[in-house]
XYZ file of C-alpha atoms in Angstrom:
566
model
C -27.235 22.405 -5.491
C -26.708 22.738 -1.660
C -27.830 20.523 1.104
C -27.662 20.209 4.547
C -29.668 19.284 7.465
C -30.542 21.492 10.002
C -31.107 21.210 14.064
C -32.309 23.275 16.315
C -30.923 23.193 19.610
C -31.974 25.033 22.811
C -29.916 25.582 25.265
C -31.293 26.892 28.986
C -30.241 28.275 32.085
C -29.852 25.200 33.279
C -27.254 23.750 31.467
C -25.618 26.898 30.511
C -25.284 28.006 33.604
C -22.126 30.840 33.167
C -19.684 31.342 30.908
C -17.762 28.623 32.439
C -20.018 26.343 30.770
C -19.698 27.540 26.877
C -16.783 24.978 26.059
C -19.699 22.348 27.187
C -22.194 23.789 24.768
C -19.678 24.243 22.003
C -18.663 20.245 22.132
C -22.865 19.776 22.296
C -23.086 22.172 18.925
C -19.647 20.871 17.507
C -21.267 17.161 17.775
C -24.094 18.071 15.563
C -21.583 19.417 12.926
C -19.967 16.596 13.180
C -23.027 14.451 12.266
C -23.483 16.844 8.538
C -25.986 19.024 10.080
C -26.287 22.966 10.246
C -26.920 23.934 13.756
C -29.182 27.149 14.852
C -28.857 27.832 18.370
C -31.360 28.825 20.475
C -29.829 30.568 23.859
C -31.147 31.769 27.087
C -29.708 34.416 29.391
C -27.021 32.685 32.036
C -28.780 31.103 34.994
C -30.528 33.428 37.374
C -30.030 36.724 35.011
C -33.298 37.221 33.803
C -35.181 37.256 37.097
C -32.457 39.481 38.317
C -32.891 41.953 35.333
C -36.878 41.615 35.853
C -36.164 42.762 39.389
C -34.096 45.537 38.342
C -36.007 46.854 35.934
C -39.653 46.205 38.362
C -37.217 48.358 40.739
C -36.744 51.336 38.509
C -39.522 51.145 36.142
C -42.874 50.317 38.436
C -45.122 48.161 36.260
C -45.978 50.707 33.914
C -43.269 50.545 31.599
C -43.554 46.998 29.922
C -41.654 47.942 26.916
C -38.556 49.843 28.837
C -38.329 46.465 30.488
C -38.549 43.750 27.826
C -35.791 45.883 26.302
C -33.706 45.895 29.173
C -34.148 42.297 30.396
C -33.179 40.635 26.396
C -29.520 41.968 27.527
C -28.737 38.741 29.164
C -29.442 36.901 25.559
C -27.247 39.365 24.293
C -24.691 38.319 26.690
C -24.518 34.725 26.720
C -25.412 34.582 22.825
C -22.278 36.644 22.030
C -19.918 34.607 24.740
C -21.532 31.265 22.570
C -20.906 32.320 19.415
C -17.103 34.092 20.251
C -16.326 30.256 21.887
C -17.212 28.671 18.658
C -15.255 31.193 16.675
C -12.109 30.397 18.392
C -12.734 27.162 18.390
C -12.745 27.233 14.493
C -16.306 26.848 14.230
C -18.061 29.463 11.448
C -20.506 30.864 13.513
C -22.770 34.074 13.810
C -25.216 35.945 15.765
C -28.519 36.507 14.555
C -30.985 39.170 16.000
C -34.358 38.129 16.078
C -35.035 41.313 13.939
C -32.375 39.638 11.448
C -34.677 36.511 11.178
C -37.713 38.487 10.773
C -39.197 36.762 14.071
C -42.636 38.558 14.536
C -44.567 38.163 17.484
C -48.246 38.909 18.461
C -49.366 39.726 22.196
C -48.059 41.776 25.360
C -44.566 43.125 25.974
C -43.937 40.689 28.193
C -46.027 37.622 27.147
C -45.967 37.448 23.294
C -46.318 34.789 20.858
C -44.006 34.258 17.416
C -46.062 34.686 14.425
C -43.660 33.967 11.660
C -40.095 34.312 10.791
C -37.724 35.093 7.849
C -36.698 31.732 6.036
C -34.878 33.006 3.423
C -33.261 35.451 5.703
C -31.950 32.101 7.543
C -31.290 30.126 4.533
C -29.111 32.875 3.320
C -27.082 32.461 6.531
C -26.588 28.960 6.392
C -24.959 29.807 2.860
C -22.396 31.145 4.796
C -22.050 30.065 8.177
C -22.189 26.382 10.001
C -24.325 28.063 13.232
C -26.287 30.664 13.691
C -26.773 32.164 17.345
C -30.173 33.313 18.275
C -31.353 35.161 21.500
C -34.530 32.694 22.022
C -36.727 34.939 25.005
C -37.965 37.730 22.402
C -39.247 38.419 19.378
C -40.362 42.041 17.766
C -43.944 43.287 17.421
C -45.642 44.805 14.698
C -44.870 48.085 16.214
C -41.261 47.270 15.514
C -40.373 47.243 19.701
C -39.121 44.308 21.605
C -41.281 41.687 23.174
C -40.768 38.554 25.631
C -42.114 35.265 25.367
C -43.126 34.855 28.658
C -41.191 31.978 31.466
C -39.376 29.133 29.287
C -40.235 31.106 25.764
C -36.806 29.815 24.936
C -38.693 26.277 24.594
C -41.053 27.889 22.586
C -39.211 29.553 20.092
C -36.890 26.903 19.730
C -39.742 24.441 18.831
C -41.517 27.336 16.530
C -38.351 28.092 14.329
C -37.971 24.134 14.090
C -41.410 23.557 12.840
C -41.309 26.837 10.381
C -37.530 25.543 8.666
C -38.806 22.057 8.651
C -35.679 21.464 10.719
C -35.410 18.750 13.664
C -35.353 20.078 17.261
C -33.595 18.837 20.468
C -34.307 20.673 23.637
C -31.040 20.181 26.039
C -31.844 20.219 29.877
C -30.005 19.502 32.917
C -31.821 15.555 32.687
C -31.847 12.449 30.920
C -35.551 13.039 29.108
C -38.694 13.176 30.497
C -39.591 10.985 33.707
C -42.346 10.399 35.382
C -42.026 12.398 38.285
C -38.875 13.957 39.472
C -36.161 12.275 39.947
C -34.440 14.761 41.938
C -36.891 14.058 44.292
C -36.414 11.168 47.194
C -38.083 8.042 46.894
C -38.060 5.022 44.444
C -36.189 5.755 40.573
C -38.445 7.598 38.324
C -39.322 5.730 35.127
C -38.012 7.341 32.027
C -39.648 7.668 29.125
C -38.119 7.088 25.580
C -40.848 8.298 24.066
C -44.059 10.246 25.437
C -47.327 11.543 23.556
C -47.544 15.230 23.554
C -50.387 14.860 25.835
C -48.516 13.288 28.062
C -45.752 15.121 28.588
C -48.050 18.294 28.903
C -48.017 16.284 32.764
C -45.037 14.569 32.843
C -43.252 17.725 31.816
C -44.993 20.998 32.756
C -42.535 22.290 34.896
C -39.455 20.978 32.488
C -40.811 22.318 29.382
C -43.017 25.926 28.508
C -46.809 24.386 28.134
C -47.483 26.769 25.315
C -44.776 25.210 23.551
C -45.801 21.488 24.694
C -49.101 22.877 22.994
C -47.507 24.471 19.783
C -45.908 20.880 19.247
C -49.231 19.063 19.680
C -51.518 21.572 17.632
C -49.243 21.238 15.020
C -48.161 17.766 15.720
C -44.543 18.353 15.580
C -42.239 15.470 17.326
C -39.346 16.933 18.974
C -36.449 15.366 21.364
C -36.049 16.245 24.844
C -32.189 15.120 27.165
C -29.404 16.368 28.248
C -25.733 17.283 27.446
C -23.707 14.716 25.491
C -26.857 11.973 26.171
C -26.815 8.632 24.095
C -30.297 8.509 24.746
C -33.311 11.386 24.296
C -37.066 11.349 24.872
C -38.783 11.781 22.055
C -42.384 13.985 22.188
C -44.368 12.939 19.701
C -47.693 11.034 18.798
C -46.353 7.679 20.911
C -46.667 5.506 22.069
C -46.091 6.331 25.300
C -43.099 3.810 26.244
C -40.506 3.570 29.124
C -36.747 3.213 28.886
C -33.811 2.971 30.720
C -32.079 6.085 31.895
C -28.326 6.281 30.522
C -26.027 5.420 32.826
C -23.406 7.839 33.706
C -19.680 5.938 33.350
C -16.756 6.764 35.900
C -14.241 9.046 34.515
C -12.225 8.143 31.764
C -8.786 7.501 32.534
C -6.709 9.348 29.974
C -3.112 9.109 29.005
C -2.219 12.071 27.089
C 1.164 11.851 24.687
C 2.266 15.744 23.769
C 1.698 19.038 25.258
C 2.779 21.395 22.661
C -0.030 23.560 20.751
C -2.652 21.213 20.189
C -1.878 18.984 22.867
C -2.145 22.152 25.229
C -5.261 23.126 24.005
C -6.750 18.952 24.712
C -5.744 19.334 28.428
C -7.469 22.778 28.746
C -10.958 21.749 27.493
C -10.395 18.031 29.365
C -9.287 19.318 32.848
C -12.648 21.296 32.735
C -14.656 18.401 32.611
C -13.173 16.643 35.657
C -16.481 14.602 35.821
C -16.041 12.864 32.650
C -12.246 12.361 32.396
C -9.115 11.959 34.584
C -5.846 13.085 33.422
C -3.468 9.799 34.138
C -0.262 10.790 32.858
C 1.353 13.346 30.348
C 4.571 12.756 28.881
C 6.470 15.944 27.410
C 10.039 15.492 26.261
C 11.369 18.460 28.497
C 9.104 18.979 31.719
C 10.463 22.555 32.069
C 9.202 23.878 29.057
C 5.672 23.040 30.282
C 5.089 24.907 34.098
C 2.871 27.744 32.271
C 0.052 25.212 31.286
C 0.015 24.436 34.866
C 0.181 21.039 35.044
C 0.342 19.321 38.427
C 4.065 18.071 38.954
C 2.470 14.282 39.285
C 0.888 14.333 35.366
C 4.250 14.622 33.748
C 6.664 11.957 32.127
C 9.447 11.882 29.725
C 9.036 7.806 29.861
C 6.643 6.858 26.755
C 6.605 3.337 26.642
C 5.657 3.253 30.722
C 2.642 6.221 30.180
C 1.444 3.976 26.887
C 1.394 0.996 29.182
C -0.257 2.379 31.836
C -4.623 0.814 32.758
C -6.231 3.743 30.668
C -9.192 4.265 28.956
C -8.381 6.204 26.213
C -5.133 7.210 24.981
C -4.763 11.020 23.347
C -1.678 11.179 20.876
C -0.489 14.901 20.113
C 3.253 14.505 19.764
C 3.054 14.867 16.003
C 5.578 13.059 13.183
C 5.914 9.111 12.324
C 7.913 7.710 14.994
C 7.890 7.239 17.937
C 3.973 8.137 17.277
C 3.230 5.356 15.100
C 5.084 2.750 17.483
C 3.323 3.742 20.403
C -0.436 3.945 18.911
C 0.045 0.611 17.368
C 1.082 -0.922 20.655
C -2.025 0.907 22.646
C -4.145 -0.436 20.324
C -2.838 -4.206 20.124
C -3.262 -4.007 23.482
C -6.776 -2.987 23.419
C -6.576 0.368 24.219
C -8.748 2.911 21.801
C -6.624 5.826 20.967
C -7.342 9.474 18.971
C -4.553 11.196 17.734
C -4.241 14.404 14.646
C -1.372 12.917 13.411
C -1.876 12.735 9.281
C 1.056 12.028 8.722
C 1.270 8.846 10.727
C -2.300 7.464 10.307
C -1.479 7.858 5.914
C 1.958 5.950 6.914
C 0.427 3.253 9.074
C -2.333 2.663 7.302
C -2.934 -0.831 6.501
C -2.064 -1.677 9.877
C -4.418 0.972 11.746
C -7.373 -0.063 9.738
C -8.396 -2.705 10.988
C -8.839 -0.379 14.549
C -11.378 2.105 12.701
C -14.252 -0.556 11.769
C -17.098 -0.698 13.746
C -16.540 0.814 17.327
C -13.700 1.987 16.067
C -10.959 2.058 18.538
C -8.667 4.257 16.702
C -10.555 7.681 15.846
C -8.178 10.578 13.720
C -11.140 13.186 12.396
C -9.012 15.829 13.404
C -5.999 14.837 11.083
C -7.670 16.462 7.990
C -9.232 20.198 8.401
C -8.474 20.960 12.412
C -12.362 22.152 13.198
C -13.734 21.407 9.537
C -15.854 17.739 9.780
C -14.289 16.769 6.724
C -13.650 12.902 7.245
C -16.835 12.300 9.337
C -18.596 13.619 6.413
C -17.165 11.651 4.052
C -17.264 8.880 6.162
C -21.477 9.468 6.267
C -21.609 9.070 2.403
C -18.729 6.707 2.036
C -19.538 4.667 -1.426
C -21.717 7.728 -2.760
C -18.910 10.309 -2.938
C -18.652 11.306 -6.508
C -16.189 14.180 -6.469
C -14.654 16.078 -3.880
C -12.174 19.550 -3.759
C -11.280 21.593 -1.631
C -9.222 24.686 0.325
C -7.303 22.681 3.010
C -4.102 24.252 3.739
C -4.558 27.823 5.833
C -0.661 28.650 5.634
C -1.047 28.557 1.779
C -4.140 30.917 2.180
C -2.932 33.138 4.070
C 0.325 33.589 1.861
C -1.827 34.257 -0.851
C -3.611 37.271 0.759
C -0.686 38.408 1.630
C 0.590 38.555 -1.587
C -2.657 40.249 -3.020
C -2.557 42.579 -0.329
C 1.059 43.578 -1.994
C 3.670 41.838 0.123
C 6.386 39.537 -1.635
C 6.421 36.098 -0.943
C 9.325 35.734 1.817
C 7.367 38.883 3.495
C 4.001 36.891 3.389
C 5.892 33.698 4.928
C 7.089 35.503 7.248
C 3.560 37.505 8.206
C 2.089 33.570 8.478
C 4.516 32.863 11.205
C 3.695 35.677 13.292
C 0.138 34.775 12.735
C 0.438 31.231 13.678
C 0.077 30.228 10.534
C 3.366 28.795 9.403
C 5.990 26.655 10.828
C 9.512 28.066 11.134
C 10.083 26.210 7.744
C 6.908 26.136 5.751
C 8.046 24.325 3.179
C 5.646 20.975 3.997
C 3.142 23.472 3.336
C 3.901 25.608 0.521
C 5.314 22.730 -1.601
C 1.231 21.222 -1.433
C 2.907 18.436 0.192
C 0.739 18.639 3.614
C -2.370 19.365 1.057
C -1.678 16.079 -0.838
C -1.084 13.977 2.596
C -4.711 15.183 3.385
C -6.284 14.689 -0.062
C -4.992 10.790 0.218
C -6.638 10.453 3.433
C -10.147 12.004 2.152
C -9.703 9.653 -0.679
C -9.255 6.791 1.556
C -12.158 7.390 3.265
C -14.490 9.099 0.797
C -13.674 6.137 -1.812
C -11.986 3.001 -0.649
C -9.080 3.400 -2.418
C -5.197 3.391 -1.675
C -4.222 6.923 -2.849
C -0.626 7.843 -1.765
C 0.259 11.465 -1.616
C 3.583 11.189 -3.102
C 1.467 9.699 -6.221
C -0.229 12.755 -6.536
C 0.367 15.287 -8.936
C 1.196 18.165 -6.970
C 2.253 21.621 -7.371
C 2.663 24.286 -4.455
C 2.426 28.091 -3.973
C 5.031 30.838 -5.372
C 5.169 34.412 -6.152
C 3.636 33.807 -9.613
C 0.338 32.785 -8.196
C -0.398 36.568 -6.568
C -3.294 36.506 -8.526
C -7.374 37.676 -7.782
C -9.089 34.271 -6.210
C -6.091 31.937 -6.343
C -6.321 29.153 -4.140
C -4.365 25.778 -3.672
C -6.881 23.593 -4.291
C -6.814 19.431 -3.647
C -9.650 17.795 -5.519
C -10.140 14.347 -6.199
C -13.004 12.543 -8.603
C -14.317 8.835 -9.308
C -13.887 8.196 -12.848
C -15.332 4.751 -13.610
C -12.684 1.921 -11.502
C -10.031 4.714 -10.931
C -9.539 8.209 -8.862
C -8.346 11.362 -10.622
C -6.396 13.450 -8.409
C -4.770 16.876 -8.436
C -3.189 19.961 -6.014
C -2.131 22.789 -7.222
C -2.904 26.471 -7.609
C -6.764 27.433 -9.313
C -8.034 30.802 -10.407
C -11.150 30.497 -8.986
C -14.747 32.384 -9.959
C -15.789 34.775 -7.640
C -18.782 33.091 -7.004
C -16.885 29.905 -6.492
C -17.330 28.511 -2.564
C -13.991 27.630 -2.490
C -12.872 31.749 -3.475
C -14.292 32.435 -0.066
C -12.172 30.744 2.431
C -9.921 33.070 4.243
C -6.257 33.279 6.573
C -6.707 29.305 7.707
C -10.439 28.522 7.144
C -10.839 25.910 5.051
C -13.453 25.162 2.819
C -14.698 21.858 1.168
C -17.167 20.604 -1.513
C -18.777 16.981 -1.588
C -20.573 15.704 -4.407
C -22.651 13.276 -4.374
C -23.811 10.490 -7.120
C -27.501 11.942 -6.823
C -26.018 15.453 -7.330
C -26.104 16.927 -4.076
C -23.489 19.308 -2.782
C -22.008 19.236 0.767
C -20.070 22.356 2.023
C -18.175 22.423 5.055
C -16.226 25.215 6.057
C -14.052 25.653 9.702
C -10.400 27.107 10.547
C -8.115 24.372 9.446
C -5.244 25.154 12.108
C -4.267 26.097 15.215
C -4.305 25.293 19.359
C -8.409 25.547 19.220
C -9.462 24.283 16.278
C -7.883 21.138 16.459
C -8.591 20.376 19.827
C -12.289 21.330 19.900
C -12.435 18.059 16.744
C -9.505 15.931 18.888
C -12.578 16.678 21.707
C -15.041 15.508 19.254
C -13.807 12.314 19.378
C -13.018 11.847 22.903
C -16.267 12.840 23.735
C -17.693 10.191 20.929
C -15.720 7.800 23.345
C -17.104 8.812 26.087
C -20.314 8.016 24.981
C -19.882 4.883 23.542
C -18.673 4.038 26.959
C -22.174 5.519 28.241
C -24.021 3.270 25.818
C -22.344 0.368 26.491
C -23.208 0.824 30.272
C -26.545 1.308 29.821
C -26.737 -1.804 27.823
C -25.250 -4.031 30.225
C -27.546 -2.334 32.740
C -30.576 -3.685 30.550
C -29.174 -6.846 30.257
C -28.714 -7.075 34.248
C -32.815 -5.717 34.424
C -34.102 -8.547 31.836
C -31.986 -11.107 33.457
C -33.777 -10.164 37.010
């Protein structure tokens, strides 16, 4: 049996502004994942488009052709809901489109002022069986004449909340503010209060011009509670039956100052989505071991160092380790974080080496965070780390060079000429053999096991076999799977003719695919591209930006301190 949560997330014109803001929402979508939960996204046109396409079509159509122009003005959905869900694609996330006609989203009422009516849940249950998010164009539904119609100004907010409230799902509307306030606090004049919470009634005043009012009035007729905030917030307002309280609004932390070891493929990829975000982070130092081989990611002369020890040593907030391999990685993460420094690195290979000295830095706060060492863009360990203690059994596909191989080799190439396809691809290192041996596989399983069940499990203690020509077989995988029996952990890699119908069978080139289960019989399944420059920074992200916000929280906190102690 299958589980999952599931969000709904809206996302307006006001925080996705153009399609230079799409990396934002992906992190905002990606940290959802992150938490177990299926995301459907509900997407408005870029800011601005939709009254420009209402004024282009008013100009050619006069006012007599409602249904010309609610077809004509979804097209900036269409836009920014394929640029959302082609971001999280390359960013390794399994993601889709869906149509309103796909969910069976029927709406009563004018062409240009509808109302949803009901949707297709098994139509979106079905999806979630295969994807992690589904996209959905949130200013139109279709009528019962089978033509397009709008939801009228905001009916983004209003479809959002409906589809919530029909998949029993929980729903977070994400604006351009910290909550709901009393008045606005773009306005001059003395702070507005903030509410942490607000009665439905409430915020029908409070938020009419932040929020659609028929959808403040779906959410009270049906009394459905619903959060309200903004990008990457620590702290929502929640609409609901109250009480009506007031709360402090999050404080916004300087940029982080951010030391960044490595600037190969992943590391490359980190700088790209960080230097975007100049608000949030600056980019201290970056130490490469040859300068020259680094002018095309355009790095300001200033950033770049060949001296380690003096970047690790440097008054940072957060150090980023991407060189890769034990030492001089291990050295230098240990000494950030003796010296109080919290670090995130990929590097399996060094977190399974040092681990009984890193532990004690991932308790808590952690100050050493690694999610993206297992899985690139698949939540693996921050699932397992959710259900540590109540993780029964787990398996999975977690090596893409080995999948892609074995496609190959279905597909009718020989095994050096499937190797050799991987490289081009990406796929494989000049000299695979880490992978192909189930080596790299095993090095993950151990840390999975570490964190699913407690235990020491060192790879090189488990039984592993690796890919060859003789496994060109219908749904062969190398799979890693581990169970609790009783006080000990059974643990195996090695090539499995799977069942079609087996989740695992599915995973393709490097997505990998993994199954939790849990004492009370429930069945997690993650899937996400396991490799490459994307991928793996878009989860290295994920836990920079969880920095980030602990640094917000911690802020605010000290804020309310200050306020009580006035």
């Amino acid at each position: 049996m299958a589980a999952w949560n599931l969000i709904v997330l809206k996302f307006g014109g006001s925080v996705l502004r153009s399609a230079a803001d799409l990396p934002a929402v992906a992190d905002e979508i990606y940290r959802h994942l992150r938490d177990g939960k299926r995301v459907l996204a509900v997407v408005s046109a870029f800011e601005g488009q939709t009254d420009e396409l209402l004024r282009t079509a008013s100009a050619h159509f006069g006012d007599d052709a409602s249904t010309a122009t609610a077809c004509f003005v979804v097209t900036g959905e269409h836009q920014s809901t394929a640029l959302l869900a082609g971001c999280l694609v390359r960013s390794g996330v399994s993601a889709r489109v869906m149509a309103p006609r796909e969910i069976g989203l029927s709406v009563h009422g004018s062409a240009l002022d509808a109302e949803p009516h009901s949707i297709d849940r098994d139509a979106i249950f079905g999806a979630f069986e295969r994807q992690s998010v589904l996209v959905v164009p949130g200013f139109y539904g279709i009528n019962r004449d089978g033509q397009i119609s709008l939801l009228g100004r905001g009916g983004s907010d209003y479809s959002a909340l409906f589809l919530a409230h029909r998949l029993g799902a929980e729903c977070r509307l994400i604006k351009d503010v910290a909550g709901v306030f009393a008045r606005d606090p773009a306005l001059a004049g003395p702070g507005a209060l903030r509410f942490s919470a607000v009665t439905w009634e409430a915020a029908l005043n409070a938020a009419g011009g932040l929020v659609q009012p028929r959808a403040l009035q779906f959410a009270q007729l049906h009394r459905f509670g619903f959060s309200l905030g903004g990008l990457s917030s620590t702290a929502d307002t929640q609409v609901g039956p109250g009480p009506t309280t007031i709360g402090a609004t999050p404080e916004i932390p300087p940029p982080l100052r951010i030391v960044l070891l490595g600037l190969g493929t992943v590391g490359s990829g980190v700088y790209s989505r960080l230097r975007e975000q100049p608000e949030r982070f600056d980019i201290q130092r970056i130490v490469v071991r040859d300068p020259g081989k680094h002018r095309p990611v355009d790095v300001p002369d200033g950033l770049l160092s060949t001296d380690l020890w003096e970047a690790v040593n440097l008054p940072a907030d957060l150090i980023i380790e991407c060189i890769g391999g034990v030492s001089p990685a291990g050295n230098a993460v240990l000494h950030a974080l003796r010296s109080g420094c919290p670090v995130v690195t990929a590097n399996k290979s060094m977190v399974a080496r040092y681990w009984e000295s890193l532990s004690r830095y991932m308790r808590e706060t952690p100050r050493l965070r690694f999610s993206a060492a297992v899985g690139g863009a698949l939540p693996v360990l921050e699932t397992l780390s959710k259900h540590a203690g109540s993780v029964r059994r787990l398996r999975g596909v977690i090596n893409g060079t080995c999948t892609f191989v074995l496609d190959a080799m279905r597909n009718g190439a020989n095994f050096e000429t499937a190797i050799e396809s991987a490289r081009r691809a990406g796929f494989a290192e000049s000299d695979p053999t880490l992978d192909t041996s189930g080596t790299d596989a095993a090095e993950k399983l151990a840390l999975m096991a570490r964190v699913a069940f407690g235990v020491d499990l060192p790879a090189d203690t488990i039984p592993t076999r690796g890919i060859a020509a003789r496994d060109a077989v219908a749904k062969v995988k190398l799979v890693a799977s581990a169970v609790r029996e009783q006080d000990s952990i059974r643990a195996r890699v090695g090539p499995e003719e799977l069942n079609e119908r087996d989740y695992l069978a599915g995973s393709r080139e490097a997505q990998n695919r993994v199954e939790i289960e849990l004492d009370d019989g429930h069945m997690l399944r993650l899937e996400g591209k396991g490799a490459g420059r994307w991928p793996t920074a878009i989860s290295v992200c994920g836990d920079v930006m969880d920095a980030w916000r602990d640094k917000q929280a911690e802020l605010t906190k000290n804020r309310q301190r200050q306020d009580v102690s006035a």
